[in-house]
Coordinates of C-alpha atoms and ligand atoms in Angstrom, one line a residue:
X224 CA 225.1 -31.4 -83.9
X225 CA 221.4 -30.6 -84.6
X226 CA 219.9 -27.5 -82.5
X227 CA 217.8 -28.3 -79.7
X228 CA 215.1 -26.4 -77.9
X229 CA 215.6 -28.2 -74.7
X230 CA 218.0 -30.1 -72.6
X231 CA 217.4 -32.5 -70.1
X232 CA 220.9 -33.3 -68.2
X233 CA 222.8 -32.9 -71.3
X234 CA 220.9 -35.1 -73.8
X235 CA 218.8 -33.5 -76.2
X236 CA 215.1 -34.3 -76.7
X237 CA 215.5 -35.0 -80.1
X238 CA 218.2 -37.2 -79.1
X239 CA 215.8 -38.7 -76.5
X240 CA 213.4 -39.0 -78.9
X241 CA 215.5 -40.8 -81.4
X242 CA 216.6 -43.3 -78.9
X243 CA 213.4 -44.5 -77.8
X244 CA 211.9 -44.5 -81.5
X245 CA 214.8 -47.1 -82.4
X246 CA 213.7 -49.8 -79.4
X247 CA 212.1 -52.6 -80.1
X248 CA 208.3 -52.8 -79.6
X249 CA 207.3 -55.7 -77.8
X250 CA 203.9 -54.8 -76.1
X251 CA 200.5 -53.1 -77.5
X252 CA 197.8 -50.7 -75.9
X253 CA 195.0 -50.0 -78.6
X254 CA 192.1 -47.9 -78.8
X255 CA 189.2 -49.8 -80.0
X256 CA 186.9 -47.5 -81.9
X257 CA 189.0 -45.8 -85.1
X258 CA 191.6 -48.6 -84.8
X259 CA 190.6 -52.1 -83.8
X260 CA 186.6 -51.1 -85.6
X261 CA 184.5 -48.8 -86.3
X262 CA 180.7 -50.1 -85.1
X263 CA 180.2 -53.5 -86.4
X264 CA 182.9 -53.5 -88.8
X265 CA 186.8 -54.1 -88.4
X266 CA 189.1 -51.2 -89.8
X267 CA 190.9 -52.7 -92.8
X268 CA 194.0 -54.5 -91.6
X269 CA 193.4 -54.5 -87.8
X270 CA 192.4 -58.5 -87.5
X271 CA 195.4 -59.5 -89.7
X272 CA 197.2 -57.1 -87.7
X273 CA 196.2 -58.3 -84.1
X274 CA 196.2 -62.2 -85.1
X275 CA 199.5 -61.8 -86.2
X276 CA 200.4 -60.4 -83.1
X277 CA 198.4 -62.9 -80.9
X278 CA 200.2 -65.8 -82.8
X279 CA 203.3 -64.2 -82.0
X280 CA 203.0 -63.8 -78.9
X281 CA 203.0 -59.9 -78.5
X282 CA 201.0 -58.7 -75.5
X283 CA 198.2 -56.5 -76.2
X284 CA 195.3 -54.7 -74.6
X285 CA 193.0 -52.2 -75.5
X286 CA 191.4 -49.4 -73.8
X287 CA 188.5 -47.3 -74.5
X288 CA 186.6 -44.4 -73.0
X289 CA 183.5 -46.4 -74.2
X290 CA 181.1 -47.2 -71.2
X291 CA 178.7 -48.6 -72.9
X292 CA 179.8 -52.9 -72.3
X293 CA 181.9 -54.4 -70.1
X294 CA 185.1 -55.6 -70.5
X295 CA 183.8 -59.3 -71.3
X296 CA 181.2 -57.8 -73.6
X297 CA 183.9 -55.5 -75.5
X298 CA 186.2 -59.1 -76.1
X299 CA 183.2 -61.2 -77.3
X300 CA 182.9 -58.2 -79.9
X301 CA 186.6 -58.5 -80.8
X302 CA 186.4 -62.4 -80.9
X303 CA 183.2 -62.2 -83.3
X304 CA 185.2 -60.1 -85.8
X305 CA 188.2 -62.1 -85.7
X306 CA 190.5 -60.3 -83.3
X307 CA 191.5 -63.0 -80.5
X308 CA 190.6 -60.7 -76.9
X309 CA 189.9 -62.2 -73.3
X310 CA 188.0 -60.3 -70.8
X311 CA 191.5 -59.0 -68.9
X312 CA 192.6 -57.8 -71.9
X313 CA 190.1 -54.9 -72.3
X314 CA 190.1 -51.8 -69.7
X315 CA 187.3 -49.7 -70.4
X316 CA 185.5 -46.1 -68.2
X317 CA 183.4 -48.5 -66.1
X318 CA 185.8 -50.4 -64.2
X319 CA 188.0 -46.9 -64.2
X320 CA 185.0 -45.3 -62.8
X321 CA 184.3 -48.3 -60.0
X322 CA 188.0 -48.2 -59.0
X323 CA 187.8 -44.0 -58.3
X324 CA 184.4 -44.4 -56.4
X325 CA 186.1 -47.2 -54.4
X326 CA 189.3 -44.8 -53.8
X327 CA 187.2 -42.2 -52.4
X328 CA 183.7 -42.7 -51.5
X329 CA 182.7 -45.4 -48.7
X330 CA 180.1 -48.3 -50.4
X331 CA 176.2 -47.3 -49.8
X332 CA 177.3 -44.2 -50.8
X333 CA 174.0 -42.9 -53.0
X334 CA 175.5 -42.1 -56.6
X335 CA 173.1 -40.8 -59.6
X336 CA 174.2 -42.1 -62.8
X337 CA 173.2 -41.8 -66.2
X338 CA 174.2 -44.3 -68.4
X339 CA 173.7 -47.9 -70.4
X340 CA 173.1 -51.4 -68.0
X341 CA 176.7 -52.5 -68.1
X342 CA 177.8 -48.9 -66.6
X343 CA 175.1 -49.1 -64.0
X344 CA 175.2 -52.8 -63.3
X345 CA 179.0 -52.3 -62.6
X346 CA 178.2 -49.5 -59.5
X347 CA 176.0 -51.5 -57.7
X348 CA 178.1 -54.3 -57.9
X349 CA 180.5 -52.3 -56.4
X350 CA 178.4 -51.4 -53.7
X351 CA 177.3 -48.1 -54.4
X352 CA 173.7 -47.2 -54.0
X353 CA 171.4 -45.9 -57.5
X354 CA 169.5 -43.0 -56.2
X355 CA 167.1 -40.6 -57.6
X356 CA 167.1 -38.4 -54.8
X357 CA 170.3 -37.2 -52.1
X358 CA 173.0 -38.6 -54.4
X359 CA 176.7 -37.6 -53.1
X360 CA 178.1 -38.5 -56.6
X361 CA 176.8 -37.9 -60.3
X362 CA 178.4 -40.3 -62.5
X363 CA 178.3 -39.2 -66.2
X364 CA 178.3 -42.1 -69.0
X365 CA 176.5 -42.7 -72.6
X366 CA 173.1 -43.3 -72.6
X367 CA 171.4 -43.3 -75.6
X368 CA 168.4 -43.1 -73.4
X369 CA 169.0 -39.9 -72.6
X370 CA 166.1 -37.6 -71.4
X371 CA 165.1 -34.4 -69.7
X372 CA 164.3 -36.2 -66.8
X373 CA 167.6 -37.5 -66.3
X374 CA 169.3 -34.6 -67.2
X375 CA 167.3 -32.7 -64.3
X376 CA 168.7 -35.2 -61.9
X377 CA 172.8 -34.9 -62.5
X378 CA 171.8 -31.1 -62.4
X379 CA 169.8 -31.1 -59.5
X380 CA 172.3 -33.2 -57.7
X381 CA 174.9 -31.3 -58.6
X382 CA 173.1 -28.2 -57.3
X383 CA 172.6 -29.9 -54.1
X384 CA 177.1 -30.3 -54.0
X385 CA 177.2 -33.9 -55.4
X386 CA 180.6 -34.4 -57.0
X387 CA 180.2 -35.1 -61.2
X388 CA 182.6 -37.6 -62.5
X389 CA 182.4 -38.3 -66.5
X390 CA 183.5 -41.3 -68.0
X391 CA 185.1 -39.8 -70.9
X392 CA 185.4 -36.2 -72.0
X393 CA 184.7 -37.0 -75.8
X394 CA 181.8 -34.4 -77.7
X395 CA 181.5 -36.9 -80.7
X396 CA 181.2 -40.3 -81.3
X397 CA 182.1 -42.2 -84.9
X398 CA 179.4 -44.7 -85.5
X399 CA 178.7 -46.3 -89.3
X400 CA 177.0 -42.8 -90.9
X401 CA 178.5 -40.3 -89.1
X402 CA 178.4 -39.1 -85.8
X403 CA 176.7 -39.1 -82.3
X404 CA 176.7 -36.8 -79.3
X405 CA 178.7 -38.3 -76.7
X406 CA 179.1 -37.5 -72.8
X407 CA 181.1 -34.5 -73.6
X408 CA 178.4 -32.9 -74.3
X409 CA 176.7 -34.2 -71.7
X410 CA 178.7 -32.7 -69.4
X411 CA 179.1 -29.7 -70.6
X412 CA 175.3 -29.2 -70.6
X413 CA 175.9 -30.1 -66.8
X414 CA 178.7 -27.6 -66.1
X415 CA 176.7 -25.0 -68.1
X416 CA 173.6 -25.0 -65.5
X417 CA 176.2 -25.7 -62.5
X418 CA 179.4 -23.9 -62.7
X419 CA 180.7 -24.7 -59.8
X420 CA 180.5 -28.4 -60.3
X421 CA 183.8 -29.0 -62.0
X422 CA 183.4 -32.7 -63.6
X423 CA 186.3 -35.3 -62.4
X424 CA 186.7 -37.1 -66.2
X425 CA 188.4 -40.4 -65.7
X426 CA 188.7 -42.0 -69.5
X427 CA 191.5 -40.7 -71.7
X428 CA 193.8 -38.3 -71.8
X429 CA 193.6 -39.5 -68.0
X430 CA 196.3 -41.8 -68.4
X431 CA 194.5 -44.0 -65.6
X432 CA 193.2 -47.2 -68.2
X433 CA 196.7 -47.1 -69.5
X434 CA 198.8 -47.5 -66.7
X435 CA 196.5 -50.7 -65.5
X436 CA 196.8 -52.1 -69.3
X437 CA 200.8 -51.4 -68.7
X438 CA 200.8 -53.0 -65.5
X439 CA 198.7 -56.0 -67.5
X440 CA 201.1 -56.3 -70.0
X441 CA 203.7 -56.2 -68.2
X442 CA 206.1 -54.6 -70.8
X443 CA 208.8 -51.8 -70.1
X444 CA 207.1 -48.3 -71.3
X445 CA 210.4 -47.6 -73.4
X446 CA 209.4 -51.1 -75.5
X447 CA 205.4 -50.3 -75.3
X448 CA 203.1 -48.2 -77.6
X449 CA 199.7 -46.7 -77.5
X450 CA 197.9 -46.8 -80.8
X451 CA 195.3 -44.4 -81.4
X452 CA 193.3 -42.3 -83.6
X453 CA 193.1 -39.5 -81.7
X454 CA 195.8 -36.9 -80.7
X455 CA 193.7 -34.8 -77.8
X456 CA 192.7 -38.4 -76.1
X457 CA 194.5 -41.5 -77.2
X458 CA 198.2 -39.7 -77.9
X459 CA 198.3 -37.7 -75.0
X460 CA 197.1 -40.3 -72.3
X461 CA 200.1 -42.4 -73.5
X462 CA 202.5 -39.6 -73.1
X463 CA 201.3 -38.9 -69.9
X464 CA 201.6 -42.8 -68.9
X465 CA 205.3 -42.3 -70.3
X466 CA 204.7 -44.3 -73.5
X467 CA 205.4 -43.9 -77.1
X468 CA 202.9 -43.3 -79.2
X469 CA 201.5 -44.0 -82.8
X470 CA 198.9 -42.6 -84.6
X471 CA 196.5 -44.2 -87.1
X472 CA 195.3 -41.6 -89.6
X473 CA 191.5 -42.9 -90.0
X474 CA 188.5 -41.6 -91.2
X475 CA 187.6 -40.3 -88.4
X476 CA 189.1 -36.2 -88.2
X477 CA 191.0 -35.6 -84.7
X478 CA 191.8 -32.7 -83.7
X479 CA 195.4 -31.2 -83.5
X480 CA 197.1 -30.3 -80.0
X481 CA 199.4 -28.0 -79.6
X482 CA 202.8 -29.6 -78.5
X483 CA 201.7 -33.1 -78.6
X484 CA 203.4 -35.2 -81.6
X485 CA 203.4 -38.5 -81.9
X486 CA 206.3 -40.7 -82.4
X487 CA 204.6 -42.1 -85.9
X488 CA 201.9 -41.6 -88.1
X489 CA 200.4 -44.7 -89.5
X490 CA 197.8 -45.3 -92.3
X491 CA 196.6 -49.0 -91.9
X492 CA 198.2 -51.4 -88.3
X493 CA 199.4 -53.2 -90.7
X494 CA 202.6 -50.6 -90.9
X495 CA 203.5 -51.8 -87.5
X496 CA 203.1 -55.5 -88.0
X497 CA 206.8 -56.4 -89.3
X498 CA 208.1 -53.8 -86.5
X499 CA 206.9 -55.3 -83.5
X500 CA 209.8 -58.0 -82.1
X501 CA 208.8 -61.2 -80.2
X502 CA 209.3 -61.4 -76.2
X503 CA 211.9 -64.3 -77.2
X504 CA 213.8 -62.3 -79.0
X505 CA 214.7 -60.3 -77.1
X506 CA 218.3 -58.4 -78.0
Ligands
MG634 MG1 189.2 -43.9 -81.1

């Protein structure tokens, strides 16, 4: 028998490892940017990929730490390219974010928030009050609006005690020639003038968006994957929901983590496509 590093009540976790790496898939949870697109344009093999699954009948979602459109929004993007998506199918940092303020803050609570229309729109309709002034909350998202004027109001806020929540803790963003700031840095700007202010970050490696695509899918987390093309995000929010993960080796560079590996390492979705079993046949 191989050498193990650790056991947990006598079975190995290569052994563990193994076991769980030879189970059926039968349900999906993708990232979007790096594996279902990249901007406007599909990654190579990802529609054939997701209409094979769709005609299958595999279960898919996606989730993204992308605030920028809502969930209906993020499917009517998917459709357009070719990859079949409904609304309920997509978890993204807004409704993540509206679902925390709802957990802890009462509604007419006054929240400043930086961010695109769909972020915003999403906290009023939620019942929380956009303030300029006397906010109790900063919420964090992209805005490619961003100005000094906005800037001074998450840090005077946050001076004043507010809590910050951030919709994602990404630094960079992959568009079509290159990359963009994202709220990462955004926040850290925020926790550089107000150390005290530690930000609440709610989109991957918070394994929150997961577990609500999980409970969507209704799969068993043995017999589910997370897809995604980054380790420090995508791979270990799935580990920390309990599911097994894949990696698709992009374009885009990730960064490695120490001690996170992921179950496979794929080039193109199309690796996984003959993989994946049906719900009906199930052994
Ligand atoms: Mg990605």
């Amino acid at each position: 028998m191989m050498a193990t590093r650790t056991d947990i009540n006598g079975i190995s976790e290569l052994q563990q490892r193994a076991s769980r790496a030879n189970r059926p898939i039968r349900g999906i949870i993708s990232d979007l940017d790096g594996v279902a697109y990249r901007d406007d344009d599909p990654i190579p093999g990802s529609v054939q990929a997701f209409r094979g699954w769709h005609e299958r009948g595999v279960p898919y979602a996606f989730v993204t730490n992308n605030s920028t459109k809502s969930a209906a929004q993020f499917a009517a993007k998917l459709n357009g390219m070719g990859i079949p998506a409904t609304a309920a199918q997509v978890f993204n940092t807004i409704s993540a974010v509206s679902i925390l303020l709802q957990q802890r803050w009462r509604p007419g609570t006054p929240v400043f928030a930086i961010g695109e229309q769909p972020l915003l729109e999403a906290l009023e309709e939620s019942g929380y009050r956009l303030t300029g002034t006397d906010a109790e909350v900063v919420v964090l998202g992209f805005d490619a609006g961003l100005n000094y004027a906005k800037l001074r109001g998450a840090i005077r806020a946050a001076l004043a005690g507010a809590t910050v929540i951030a919709t994602n803790p990404d630094v960079l963003t992959p568009v079509h020639d290159g990359y963009d700031p994202c709220v990462g840095v955004l926040t850290a700007a925020v926790a550089a003038a107000v150390p005290s202010a530690t930000p609440i970050v709610v989109g991957k490696p918070h394994p929150f968006m997961i577990e609500q695509a999980l409970k969507h899918l209704g799969t068993r987390k043995e017999e589910t994957v997370m897809i995604g093309d980054q380790i420090a995000t995508d791979i270990v929010a799935g580990q920390r929901a309990g599911l097994r993960t894949i990696l698709i080796a992009s374009d885009v560079p990730f960064n490695a983590v120490t001690g996170v590996v992921p179950e496979r390492i794929i080039t193109s979705l199309l690796d996984l496509v003959d993989v994946v079993s049906e719900e009906t046949g199930a052994a």
